[in-house]
Short mmCIF file of C-alpha atoms in Angstrom, two decimals:
data_model
loop_
_atom_site.label_atom_id
_atom_site.label_comp_id
_atom_site.label_asym_id
_atom_site.label_seq_id
_atom_site.Cartn_x
_atom_site.Cartn_y
_atom_site.Cartn_z
CA MET B 1 29.58 -26.84 -7.61
CA ASN B 2 29.84 -23.68 -5.58
CA PHE B 3 27.25 -23.01 -2.90
CA PRO B 4 24.92 -21.26 -2.58
CA ILE B 5 23.75 -21.78 -6.14
CA TYR B 6 22.57 -18.57 -7.76
CA MET B 7 19.37 -18.95 -9.75
CA ASP B 8 17.90 -15.48 -9.40
CA TYR B 9 19.22 -13.83 -12.56
CA HIS B 10 16.10 -11.65 -12.92
CA ALA B 11 17.01 -9.85 -9.70
CA THR B 12 20.54 -9.13 -10.78
CA THR B 13 23.38 -10.75 -12.68
CA PRO B 14 26.99 -11.15 -11.65
CA MET B 15 29.35 -8.99 -13.67
CA ASP B 16 31.09 -10.80 -16.48
CA PRO B 17 34.85 -10.80 -15.79
CA ARG B 18 35.42 -9.34 -19.27
CA VAL B 19 33.25 -6.39 -18.29
CA LEU B 20 35.27 -5.74 -15.17
CA GLU B 21 38.45 -5.92 -17.20
CA ALA B 22 37.14 -3.27 -19.58
CA MET B 23 36.16 -1.04 -16.66
CA MET B 24 39.35 -1.28 -14.60
CA PRO B 25 41.38 1.44 -16.33
CA PHE B 26 38.50 3.87 -15.88
CA LEU B 27 38.35 3.15 -12.17
CA THR B 28 42.05 3.89 -11.84
CA ASN B 29 44.32 5.92 -14.10
CA LYS B 30 41.77 6.88 -16.77
CA PHE B 31 39.68 8.92 -14.40
CA GLY B 32 38.85 11.89 -16.60
CA ASN B 33 35.52 13.68 -16.73
CA ALA B 34 33.92 13.00 -20.10
CA ALA B 35 32.76 16.62 -20.16
CA SER B 36 36.31 18.05 -19.85
CA ARG B 37 37.01 19.39 -23.29
CA ASN B 38 40.45 20.85 -22.68
CA HIS B 39 42.76 17.96 -21.98
CA ALA B 40 43.59 14.34 -22.76
CA PHE B 41 41.95 13.00 -19.58
CA GLY B 42 38.61 14.31 -20.74
CA TRP B 43 39.06 13.21 -24.35
CA GLU B 44 39.98 9.71 -23.29
CA ALA B 45 36.88 9.44 -21.11
CA GLU B 46 34.65 10.89 -23.81
CA GLU B 47 35.98 8.45 -26.36
CA ALA B 48 35.23 5.54 -24.05
CA VAL B 49 31.71 6.84 -23.42
CA GLU B 50 31.05 7.21 -27.13
CA LEU B 51 32.24 3.67 -27.79
CA ALA B 52 29.84 2.41 -25.11
CA ARG B 53 27.02 4.45 -26.65
CA LYS B 54 27.64 2.66 -29.92
CA GLN B 55 27.86 -0.78 -28.29
CA ILE B 56 24.48 -0.22 -26.63
CA ALA B 57 22.90 1.23 -29.77
CA ASP B 58 24.11 -1.74 -31.83
CA LEU B 59 22.45 -4.19 -29.49
CA ILE B 60 19.01 -2.62 -29.88
CA GLY B 61 19.16 -1.33 -33.44
CA ALA B 62 19.45 2.33 -32.45
CA THR B 63 21.95 5.05 -33.32
CA PRO B 64 24.46 6.18 -30.68
CA LYS B 65 22.95 9.66 -30.38
CA GLU B 66 19.68 8.11 -29.25
CA ILE B 67 21.22 6.65 -26.09
CA VAL B 68 20.90 8.68 -22.88
CA PHE B 69 22.84 7.38 -19.89
CA THR B 70 21.09 7.12 -16.54
CA SER B 71 21.69 5.51 -13.16
CA GLY B 72 19.57 2.50 -14.07
CA ALA B 73 16.20 1.44 -15.35
CA THR B 74 14.23 2.99 -12.50
CA GLU B 75 15.59 6.36 -13.50
CA SER B 76 15.09 5.57 -17.20
CA ASN B 77 11.43 4.72 -16.58
CA ASN B 78 10.93 7.84 -14.50
CA LEU B 79 12.59 10.02 -17.11
CA ALA B 80 10.67 8.49 -20.01
CA ILE B 81 7.23 8.65 -18.44
CA LYS B 82 7.49 11.91 -16.50
CA GLY B 83 9.53 13.51 -19.26
CA VAL B 84 6.85 12.72 -21.86
CA ALA B 85 3.98 13.68 -19.56
CA GLU B 86 5.53 17.08 -18.97
CA MET B 87 6.72 17.73 -22.51
CA TYR B 88 3.48 16.71 -24.19
CA ALA B 89 1.09 18.06 -21.55
CA GLU B 90 -0.54 20.37 -24.07
CA ARG B 91 -1.33 17.50 -26.38
CA GLY B 92 -2.94 15.29 -23.74
CA ASN B 93 -2.74 13.83 -20.27
CA HIS B 94 -3.62 10.17 -20.74
CA ILE B 95 -1.13 7.34 -20.30
CA ILE B 96 -1.76 3.63 -20.80
CA THR B 97 0.21 1.00 -18.92
CA ALA B 98 -0.40 -2.51 -17.56
CA ALA B 99 -1.13 -4.02 -14.15
CA THR B 100 1.96 -6.23 -14.28
CA GLU B 101 4.52 -3.47 -14.85
CA HIS B 102 7.46 -2.95 -12.55
CA LYS B 103 6.92 -0.60 -9.60
CA ALA B 104 9.22 1.93 -11.24
CA THR B 105 6.55 2.35 -13.91
CA LEU B 106 3.45 1.89 -11.77
CA ASP B 107 4.52 4.24 -9.01
CA THR B 108 5.67 6.84 -11.53
CA CYS B 109 2.21 6.67 -13.08
CA LYS B 110 0.58 6.93 -9.66
CA ARG B 111 2.51 10.08 -8.96
CA LEU B 112 1.46 11.56 -12.29
CA GLU B 113 -2.14 10.77 -11.44
CA LYS B 114 -1.81 13.13 -8.49
CA HIS B 115 -0.63 15.81 -10.89
CA GLY B 116 -3.63 15.60 -13.19
CA CYS B 117 -2.74 12.74 -15.53
CA ARG B 118 -5.25 10.02 -16.26
CA ILE B 119 -3.77 6.53 -16.24
CA THR B 120 -5.27 3.35 -17.66
CA TYR B 121 -3.89 0.20 -16.06
CA LEU B 122 -4.65 -2.57 -18.54
CA PRO B 123 -5.41 -5.96 -16.99
CA VAL B 124 -3.60 -8.99 -18.36
CA LEU B 125 -4.89 -12.33 -19.61
CA ALA B 126 -4.08 -15.56 -17.76
CA SER B 127 -1.08 -15.83 -20.09
CA GLY B 128 0.28 -12.56 -18.71
CA LEU B 129 -0.14 -10.86 -22.09
CA ILE B 130 -2.18 -7.72 -22.53
CA ASP B 131 -5.21 -7.85 -24.79
CA LEU B 132 -4.35 -5.83 -27.90
CA ASP B 133 -7.99 -5.02 -28.61
CA MET B 134 -8.34 -3.67 -25.12
CA LEU B 135 -5.27 -1.53 -25.73
CA LYS B 136 -6.76 -0.15 -28.94
CA GLU B 137 -10.01 0.66 -27.17
CA ALA B 138 -8.18 2.41 -24.34
CA ILE B 139 -6.51 4.93 -26.66
CA THR B 140 -8.26 8.32 -26.74
CA ASP B 141 -7.39 11.63 -28.39
CA LYS B 142 -5.81 12.59 -25.07
CA THR B 143 -3.44 9.60 -24.99
CA ILE B 144 0.19 10.65 -25.20
CA LEU B 145 2.03 7.54 -24.08
CA ILE B 146 1.77 3.77 -23.90
CA SER B 147 4.22 2.18 -21.47
CA ILE B 148 4.31 -1.61 -21.62
CA MET B 149 7.28 -3.68 -20.50
CA TYR B 150 9.06 -5.92 -22.99
CA ALA B 151 9.39 -8.93 -20.69
CA ASN B 152 8.13 -9.35 -17.16
CA ASN B 153 10.60 -9.64 -14.31
CA GLU B 154 8.60 -12.24 -12.38
CA ILE B 155 6.96 -14.48 -14.95
CA GLY B 156 9.27 -13.75 -17.89
CA VAL B 157 6.32 -13.29 -20.23
CA VAL B 158 7.30 -11.40 -23.39
CA GLN B 159 4.63 -8.95 -24.56
CA GLN B 160 3.69 -8.59 -28.22
CA VAL B 161 5.86 -5.52 -28.40
CA ARG B 162 5.96 -5.25 -32.17
CA GLU B 163 2.16 -5.22 -32.38
CA ILE B 164 1.89 -2.75 -29.53
CA GLY B 165 4.40 -0.50 -31.28
CA LYS B 166 2.43 -0.73 -34.48
CA ILE B 167 -0.79 0.25 -32.75
CA ALA B 168 0.92 3.17 -31.04
CA LYS B 169 2.41 4.39 -34.31
CA GLU B 170 -0.90 4.15 -36.16
CA ARG B 171 -2.60 6.19 -33.47
CA GLY B 172 0.18 8.73 -33.14
CA VAL B 173 0.93 7.79 -29.54
CA LEU B 174 4.45 7.45 -28.15
CA PHE B 175 5.50 3.98 -27.02
CA HIS B 176 7.85 3.37 -24.11
CA THR B 177 8.99 -0.10 -23.13
CA ASP B 178 10.80 -1.16 -19.99
CA ALA B 179 13.09 -3.72 -21.65
CA VAL B 180 15.32 -4.42 -18.67
CA GLN B 181 14.70 -8.18 -18.70
CA ALA B 182 14.73 -8.54 -22.47
CA VAL B 183 17.72 -6.59 -23.76
CA GLY B 184 20.70 -8.86 -24.21
CA LYS B 185 18.57 -11.96 -23.69
CA ILE B 186 16.31 -11.97 -26.75
CA PRO B 187 16.49 -9.94 -29.96
CA VAL B 188 15.25 -6.37 -29.43
CA ASN B 189 15.16 -3.87 -32.27
CA VAL B 190 13.70 -0.43 -31.74
CA ILE B 191 13.04 0.08 -35.46
CA ALA B 192 11.31 -3.23 -36.15
CA ASP B 193 9.48 -3.05 -32.81
CA ASN B 194 8.32 0.56 -33.36
CA VAL B 195 9.63 1.60 -29.98
CA ASP B 196 10.06 5.31 -29.19
CA LEU B 197 11.58 5.03 -25.73
CA LEU B 198 13.30 2.02 -24.17
CA SER B 199 14.74 1.49 -20.69
CA LEU B 200 17.64 -0.84 -19.99
CA SER B 201 19.93 -1.54 -17.08
CA GLY B 202 23.55 -2.63 -16.67
CA HIS B 203 23.25 -5.10 -13.86
CA LYS B 204 20.61 -7.23 -15.56
CA LEU B 205 22.91 -8.09 -18.46
CA TYR B 206 26.18 -8.90 -16.70
CA GLY B 207 27.25 -5.28 -16.42
CA PRO B 208 27.71 -3.13 -13.32
CA LYS B 209 25.01 -1.82 -11.02
CA GLY B 210 24.15 1.86 -10.91
CA VAL B 211 24.18 2.45 -14.63
CA GLY B 212 21.50 2.19 -17.27
CA ALA B 213 20.27 3.90 -20.37
CA LEU B 214 17.19 5.30 -22.01
CA TYR B 215 16.81 5.04 -25.75
CA VAL B 216 15.08 8.17 -27.06
CA ARG B 217 14.06 8.07 -30.72
CA ARG B 218 15.42 10.94 -32.82
CA LYS B 219 13.66 10.33 -36.12
CA SER B 220 10.02 9.74 -37.08
CA PRO B 221 9.09 10.87 -34.61
CA ARG B 222 11.71 12.94 -32.85
CA VAL B 223 10.88 12.36 -29.22
CA GLN B 224 11.42 15.18 -26.77
CA LEU B 225 11.58 14.90 -23.03
CA THR B 226 11.47 17.38 -20.21
CA ALA B 227 14.56 16.75 -18.10
CA GLN B 228 13.82 15.57 -14.57
CA MET B 229 17.17 16.66 -13.16
CA ASP B 230 18.53 20.16 -13.51
CA GLY B 231 22.22 20.83 -13.96
CA GLY B 232 24.94 20.97 -16.56
CA GLY B 233 22.77 19.88 -19.47
CA HIS B 234 24.56 16.60 -20.16
CA GLU B 235 23.11 13.98 -22.48
CA ARG B 236 21.57 16.45 -24.92
CA GLY B 237 19.94 18.27 -22.04
CA MET B 238 17.90 15.26 -21.03
CA ARG B 239 19.92 14.06 -18.08
CA SER B 240 22.31 16.32 -16.24
CA GLY B 241 25.05 14.90 -14.08
CA THR B 242 28.68 13.94 -14.61
CA LEU B 243 28.77 10.72 -16.53
CA ASN B 244 29.59 7.52 -14.65
CA VAL B 245 32.42 6.66 -17.04
CA PRO B 246 33.50 3.28 -15.59
CA GLY B 247 29.88 2.19 -15.29
CA ILE B 248 29.12 3.30 -18.83
CA VAL B 249 32.19 1.49 -20.18
CA GLY B 250 31.02 -1.64 -18.38
CA LEU B 251 27.48 -1.32 -19.70
CA GLY B 252 28.84 -0.91 -23.22
CA LYS B 253 31.08 -3.93 -22.94
CA ALA B 254 28.25 -5.99 -21.44
CA CYS B 255 26.01 -5.07 -24.39
CA GLU B 256 28.72 -6.01 -26.86
CA LEU B 257 29.12 -9.43 -25.23
CA CYS B 258 25.36 -9.98 -25.22
CA ARG B 259 25.16 -9.12 -28.90
CA GLN B 260 27.84 -11.72 -29.67
CA GLU B 261 26.62 -14.46 -27.36
CA MET B 262 22.90 -13.93 -26.98
CA ASP B 263 21.77 -16.49 -29.55
CA SER B 264 23.81 -19.40 -28.23
CA GLU B 265 23.17 -18.40 -24.63
CA ALA B 266 19.40 -18.26 -25.14
CA LYS B 267 19.48 -21.70 -26.73
CA ARG B 268 21.54 -23.22 -23.94
CA LEU B 269 19.47 -21.65 -21.15
CA GLY B 270 16.19 -22.51 -22.85
CA ALA B 271 17.21 -26.17 -22.90
CA LEU B 272 18.28 -26.08 -19.23
CA ARG B 273 15.06 -24.32 -18.20
CA ASP B 274 12.99 -26.93 -20.04
CA LYS B 275 14.97 -29.68 -18.32
CA LEU B 276 14.32 -28.11 -14.93
CA ARG B 277 10.61 -27.89 -15.64
CA ALA B 278 10.41 -31.44 -16.98
CA LYS B 279 12.16 -32.84 -13.91
CA LEU B 280 9.90 -30.97 -11.49
CA GLU B 281 6.73 -31.93 -13.31
CA ALA B 282 7.76 -35.57 -13.60
CA GLU B 283 8.11 -35.94 -9.83
CA LEU B 284 5.53 -33.52 -8.44
CA ASP B 285 1.80 -33.36 -9.09
CA GLU B 286 -0.18 -30.13 -8.83
CA THR B 287 2.48 -27.82 -10.22
CA TYR B 288 1.45 -24.89 -12.37
CA VAL B 289 3.58 -22.68 -14.59
CA ASN B 290 2.56 -19.06 -14.17
CA GLY B 291 2.10 -17.23 -17.45
CA SER B 292 2.55 -18.19 -21.07
CA MET B 293 5.18 -20.81 -21.85
CA GLU B 294 5.14 -19.86 -25.53
CA SER B 295 5.85 -16.15 -25.18
CA ARG B 296 8.48 -16.27 -22.48
CA LEU B 297 12.11 -15.48 -21.83
CA PRO B 298 14.19 -18.62 -22.36
CA HIS B 299 15.82 -18.43 -18.94
CA ASN B 300 12.69 -17.93 -16.81
CA LEU B 301 10.55 -20.46 -14.99
CA ASN B 302 7.88 -19.26 -12.58
CA ILE B 303 6.06 -22.19 -11.12
CA SER B 304 3.62 -22.78 -8.29
CA PHE B 305 3.74 -25.89 -6.15
CA ALA B 306 0.18 -26.06 -4.89
CA TYR B 307 -0.40 -26.64 -1.16
CA VAL B 308 3.15 -25.57 -0.30
CA GLU B 309 3.87 -22.05 0.91
CA GLY B 310 6.69 -20.29 -0.91
CA GLU B 311 8.75 -19.06 2.00
CA SER B 312 8.79 -22.45 3.70
CA LEU B 313 10.03 -23.88 0.41
CA LEU B 314 12.78 -21.27 0.19
CA MET B 315 13.80 -22.18 3.73
CA GLY B 316 14.21 -25.78 2.71
CA ILE B 317 16.35 -24.96 -0.29
CA ASN B 318 18.51 -22.47 1.52
CA ASP B 319 21.60 -23.35 -0.50
CA VAL B 320 19.81 -22.16 -3.64
CA ALA B 321 19.10 -18.48 -4.31
CA VAL B 322 15.69 -18.10 -5.93
CA SER B 323 12.74 -15.88 -5.15
CA SER B 324 9.09 -16.39 -4.33
CA GLY B 325 5.89 -14.48 -4.96
CA SER B 326 4.79 -15.36 -1.46
CA ALA B 327 3.83 -12.54 0.86
CA CYS B 328 5.92 -13.96 3.64
CA THR B 329 9.12 -13.20 1.73
CA SER B 330 8.22 -9.55 1.36
CA ALA B 331 7.69 -6.73 3.82
CA THR B 332 4.25 -5.93 2.43
CA LEU B 333 2.45 -9.12 3.54
CA GLU B 334 0.74 -9.12 0.16
CA PRO B 335 1.53 -11.82 -2.37
CA SER B 336 2.92 -10.85 -5.76
CA TYR B 337 0.65 -8.39 -7.58
CA VAL B 338 1.92 -9.77 -10.87
CA LEU B 339 0.70 -13.28 -10.10
CA LYS B 340 -2.56 -11.90 -8.72
CA ALA B 341 -3.06 -10.04 -12.00
CA LEU B 342 -2.95 -13.36 -13.85
CA GLY B 343 -6.04 -14.35 -11.90
CA ALA B 344 -4.48 -17.56 -10.62
CA GLY B 345 -5.66 -16.91 -7.08
CA ASP B 346 -3.74 -15.77 -4.05
CA ASP B 347 -3.14 -19.34 -2.91
CA LEU B 348 -1.08 -20.14 -5.99
CA ALA B 349 0.75 -16.83 -5.70
CA HIS B 350 1.80 -17.85 -2.19
CA SER B 351 3.11 -21.13 -3.60
CA SER B 352 5.23 -19.71 -6.41
CA ILE B 353 8.95 -19.86 -7.03
CA ARG B 354 10.81 -17.90 -9.68
CA PHE B 355 13.84 -19.58 -11.19
CA GLY B 356 16.07 -17.28 -13.22
CA LEU B 357 18.87 -19.02 -15.09
CA GLY B 358 21.83 -17.18 -16.53
CA ARG B 359 25.23 -17.10 -18.13
CA PHE B 360 26.99 -18.98 -15.36
CA THR B 361 24.28 -21.57 -14.65
CA THR B 362 25.48 -25.13 -15.27
CA GLU B 363 23.57 -28.30 -16.03
CA GLU B 364 24.92 -29.80 -12.82
CA GLU B 365 23.36 -26.92 -10.88
CA VAL B 366 20.02 -27.40 -12.60
CA ASP B 367 20.05 -31.10 -11.71
CA TYR B 368 20.92 -30.33 -8.10
CA VAL B 369 18.22 -27.66 -7.78
CA ALA B 370 15.55 -29.88 -9.34
CA ALA B 371 16.35 -32.74 -6.95
CA LYS B 372 16.42 -30.46 -3.94
CA VAL B 373 13.14 -28.73 -4.77
CA ILE B 374 11.42 -32.06 -5.37
CA ASP B 375 12.66 -33.34 -2.03
CA VAL B 376 11.55 -30.28 -0.06
CA VAL B 377 8.16 -29.96 -1.77
CA LYS B 378 7.44 -33.59 -0.94
CA LYS B 379 8.46 -33.06 2.67
CA LEU B 380 6.33 -29.91 3.00
CA ARG B 381 3.35 -31.59 1.43
CA GLU B 382 3.59 -34.25 4.14
CA LEU B 383 3.17 -31.32 6.49
CA SER B 384 0.43 -29.59 4.54
CA PRO B 385 -3.17 -29.90 5.71
CA LEU B 386 -4.22 -28.61 2.29
CA TYR B 387 -2.43 -31.37 0.41
CA GLU B 388 -4.02 -33.90 2.75
CA MET B 389 -7.47 -32.46 2.05
CA PHE B 390 -6.77 -32.39 -1.67
CA LYS B 391 -5.79 -36.06 -1.54
CA GLU B 392 -9.00 -36.82 0.36
CA GLY B 393 -10.93 -35.21 -2.46
CA VAL B 394 -12.02 -32.10 -0.56
CA ASP B 395 -12.80 -29.13 -2.79
CA LEU B 396 -10.72 -26.44 -1.12
CA SER B 397 -12.64 -23.64 -2.81
CA LYS B 398 -15.77 -24.74 -0.94
CA VAL B 399 -14.21 -24.78 2.52
CA GLN B 400 -15.21 -22.07 4.95
CA TRP B 401 -11.84 -20.66 5.97
CA THR B 402 -11.36 -18.59 9.04
CA ALA B 403 -9.38 -15.77 7.53
CA HIS B 404 -7.60 -13.78 10.17
CA MET W 1 15.23 -12.95 6.67
CA ALA W 2 17.32 -14.60 9.32
CA TYR W 3 15.58 -17.29 11.32
CA SER W 4 16.26 -18.08 14.94
CA ASN W 5 17.88 -21.42 15.65
CA LYS W 6 14.70 -22.59 17.35
CA VAL W 7 12.59 -21.82 14.28
CA LEU W 8 15.11 -23.65 12.11
CA ASP W 9 15.10 -26.60 14.49
CA HIS W 10 11.30 -26.93 14.39
CA TYR W 11 11.30 -26.46 10.61
CA ASN W 12 13.95 -29.10 10.06
CA HIS W 13 12.61 -31.47 12.69
CA PRO W 14 8.91 -30.74 13.10
CA ARG W 15 7.42 -32.41 16.18
CA ASN W 16 4.16 -34.32 16.16
CA VAL W 17 3.33 -34.07 12.49
CA GLY W 18 0.27 -35.98 11.49
CA SER W 19 -3.46 -36.44 11.76
CA MET W 20 -5.76 -38.16 14.19
CA ASP W 21 -9.24 -39.51 13.57
CA LYS W 22 -11.51 -36.49 13.50
CA SER W 23 -14.55 -38.58 14.44
CA ASP W 24 -12.95 -39.89 17.65
CA PRO W 25 -14.99 -38.33 20.49
CA ASN W 26 -11.80 -37.68 22.45
CA VAL W 27 -10.12 -35.80 19.59
CA GLY W 28 -10.60 -32.09 19.12
CA THR W 29 -9.69 -30.60 15.74
CA GLY W 30 -8.99 -26.97 15.00
CA MET W 31 -8.27 -25.57 11.56
CA VAL W 32 -7.51 -21.87 11.23
CA GLY W 33 -6.21 -19.54 8.54
CA ALA W 34 -6.90 -19.48 4.82
CA PRO W 35 -4.91 -20.55 1.76
CA GLU W 36 -5.15 -17.09 0.18
CA CYS W 37 -3.61 -15.59 3.33
CA GLY W 38 -0.68 -17.94 2.99
CA ASP W 39 -1.19 -19.98 6.14
CA VAL W 40 -3.50 -22.74 7.31
CA MET W 41 -2.93 -24.64 10.54
CA LYS W 42 -4.63 -27.86 11.52
CA LEU W 43 -4.11 -28.76 15.15
CA GLN W 44 -5.54 -31.77 16.93
CA VAL W 45 -5.60 -32.76 20.58
CA LYS W 46 -6.48 -36.13 22.07
CA VAL W 47 -7.86 -35.79 25.56
CA ASN W 48 -8.08 -38.49 28.18
CA PRO W 49 -11.75 -38.27 29.21
CA GLU W 50 -10.94 -39.53 32.71
CA THR W 51 -8.31 -36.98 33.61
CA GLY W 52 -8.99 -34.16 31.12
CA ILE W 53 -5.32 -34.22 30.23
CA ILE W 54 -4.14 -33.83 26.66
CA GLU W 55 -2.33 -37.05 25.89
CA ASP W 56 -1.45 -36.42 22.31
CA ALA W 57 -1.29 -33.50 19.90
CA LYS W 58 -0.70 -33.44 16.16
CA PHE W 59 -0.41 -30.72 13.57
CA LYS W 60 -0.19 -30.06 9.88
CA THR W 61 0.59 -26.58 8.63
CA PHE W 62 0.65 -24.83 5.28
CA GLY W 63 2.62 -21.69 5.85
CA CYS W 64 5.99 -20.08 6.25
CA GLY W 65 8.75 -21.52 8.42
CA SER W 66 7.63 -19.49 11.42
CA ALA W 67 4.08 -20.78 11.08
CA ILE W 68 5.35 -24.36 10.92
CA ALA W 69 7.57 -23.76 13.95
CA SER W 70 4.75 -22.08 15.90
CA SER W 71 2.40 -24.99 15.41
CA SER W 72 5.10 -27.57 16.03
CA LEU W 73 5.97 -25.85 19.30
CA ALA W 74 2.28 -25.61 20.18
CA THR W 75 1.89 -29.39 20.02
CA GLU W 76 4.84 -29.78 22.38
CA MET W 77 3.35 -27.30 24.81
CA LEU W 78 -0.05 -28.97 24.73
CA LYS W 79 0.98 -32.46 25.66
CA GLY W 80 0.42 -33.17 29.32
CA LYS W 81 -1.63 -30.06 29.92
CA THR W 82 -5.23 -30.06 31.00
CA VAL W 83 -7.76 -28.61 28.66
CA ASP W 84 -8.07 -25.45 30.71
CA GLU W 85 -4.33 -25.05 31.00
CA ALA W 86 -4.16 -25.36 27.23
CA LEU W 87 -6.67 -22.56 26.86
CA ALA W 88 -4.42 -20.35 28.93
CA ILE W 89 -1.51 -20.62 26.45
CA LYS W 90 -0.75 -17.17 25.06
CA ASN W 91 0.80 -16.39 21.71
CA THR W 92 3.47 -14.33 23.46
CA GLU W 93 4.90 -17.53 24.96
CA ILE W 94 5.41 -18.81 21.41
CA VAL W 95 6.88 -15.48 20.29
CA ASN W 96 9.39 -15.56 23.14
CA GLU W 97 10.30 -19.20 22.80
CA LEU W 98 10.91 -18.95 19.03
CA ALA W 99 12.27 -15.37 19.07
CA LEU W 100 9.85 -14.39 16.32
CA PRO W 101 10.38 -11.00 14.68
CA PRO W 102 7.43 -8.54 14.58
CA VAL W 103 6.36 -9.49 11.03
CA LYS W 104 5.94 -13.09 12.17
CA ILE W 105 3.87 -12.47 15.28
CA HIS W 106 0.73 -13.33 13.32
CA CYS W 107 2.07 -16.90 13.09
CA SER W 108 1.96 -17.21 16.88
CA VAL W 109 -1.52 -15.68 16.98
CA LEU W 110 -2.65 -18.27 14.48
CA ALA W 111 -1.18 -21.03 16.65
CA GLU W 112 -3.04 -19.72 19.69
CA ASP W 113 -6.24 -19.60 17.61
CA ALA W 114 -5.62 -23.19 16.47
CA ILE W 115 -5.25 -24.35 20.09
CA LYS W 116 -8.50 -22.62 21.05
CA ALA W 117 -10.29 -24.03 18.02
CA ALA W 118 -9.15 -27.57 18.77
CA ILE W 119 -10.18 -27.37 22.43
CA SER W 120 -13.50 -25.82 21.51
CA ASP W 121 -14.16 -28.67 19.08
CA TYR W 122 -13.36 -31.18 21.80
CA LYS W 123 -15.65 -29.41 24.25
CA LYS W 124 -18.46 -29.37 21.73
CA LYS W 125 -18.11 -33.11 21.28
CA THR W 126 -18.28 -33.77 24.99
CA GLY W 127 -21.29 -31.50 25.40
CA ALA W 128 -19.25 -28.65 26.86
CA GLU W 129 -18.75 -30.74 29.97
CA VAL W 130 -15.05 -30.57 30.45
CA PRO W 131 -13.61 -32.16 33.53
CA ALA W 132 -12.45 -29.55 35.97
CA ALA W 133 -8.82 -28.75 35.69
CA THR W 134 -6.98 -31.06 37.99
CA ALA W 135 -4.36 -28.98 39.61
CA SER W 136 -1.07 -30.56 38.80
CA HIS W 137 0.99 -28.29 40.98
#
């Protein structure tokens, strides 16, 4: 085993060596600008870009012309949401999203609010799923866009995207999904899912950082966007800027590999994740999985170890790279807003750990991590006044705490 | 976040972990913080009623590594001090000793609050009659 063990695949993924291999020529001798129409350097680059466009489209059931390259999913989300808000401003100004979205979506919406848009932030159920009836009720004749993520980056909960897409289509509202965590991990199909706009990112699926894409539907309906960056009119006028050819080649290759290996990978990781969970729950009482276990990415486990604070747990397992929803690990001093939205209580949010398994995770690593976490949680519970009180039968919700 | 060696030392080898009998008249118990804030410290002192000197101190803490280290250090500082000397402990001493970064200063404040709460509990038990601080130097 190599240390530290990486189990934070929702944050980023290492690049697959086959992706790097595909990119290398475009970082060296094949350096042409894909927009150069007059010589072989440009043609070569353009050809590589078009191949990548097809590889990405094939993974999500789109056509190559519907793929717009960006710098990553943050830009894709910005372009989709702001681009729609601006383009369809005459039709309406209402956008529906959810409380558990990524900041790239939430903060984009907040900015639009300042410019006269009305935003509905749907709450989520304890499972992490949005309530479809609530979504239906939120739609008005001013609604132009629904933006709901495919799978959540913290709790891995997969939304009922197909149903959301159906509702959007029936009501004539565009549907954008931030599918960064889902694409390449579980089957995603923009036709079957009724998706109009979809964001994806290279570095979450074993491709390079700094490159992503936005799927923009071209047929029924033909979605139009107002460009958010002015310049040479690249990418059908939707995203100006010289194309990041090596990055795009890598993203394409990464998508191709995911398409070929996704099924077996999901099965393998699902089994490892379930093993991890079973081991933890067998040895530790008072552990709670955050969000639905049924509608969840196969490689995600977000679990709270009650009466143990997340950062202190991370400190104890410092040869394992995972992340926590605890405030102490972040600069904001606020625990994870995603976990808070589930209504589990701030105390459980402070006690949460996110395990993200991936392509290079081994069973040996899972066994090691499980044993280490069990050991440290037990040690910290020996130190925890809350665990002591719990064992004495004290109802912690009735205690008068001296919040500071 | 990088931790100072002293924080790591207290985290890996916490001093004086445990609980004393809350109903013992010579034991003062302080519990500060709240689970939803991410840290709760329980600090206990055992005072010799004859001398007014803290003979033992114990802690249990739910919180980040810096909170654990702050309370662990606090128990070390308390032992051998008189009650009034204990009340004079400032959070800045903990900050300096553990080299806490600005975002972790609240951990030291919580430890100071825990000390004060424990002493106050002891004083309440003894009817606020605390033996005068016997000058030790």
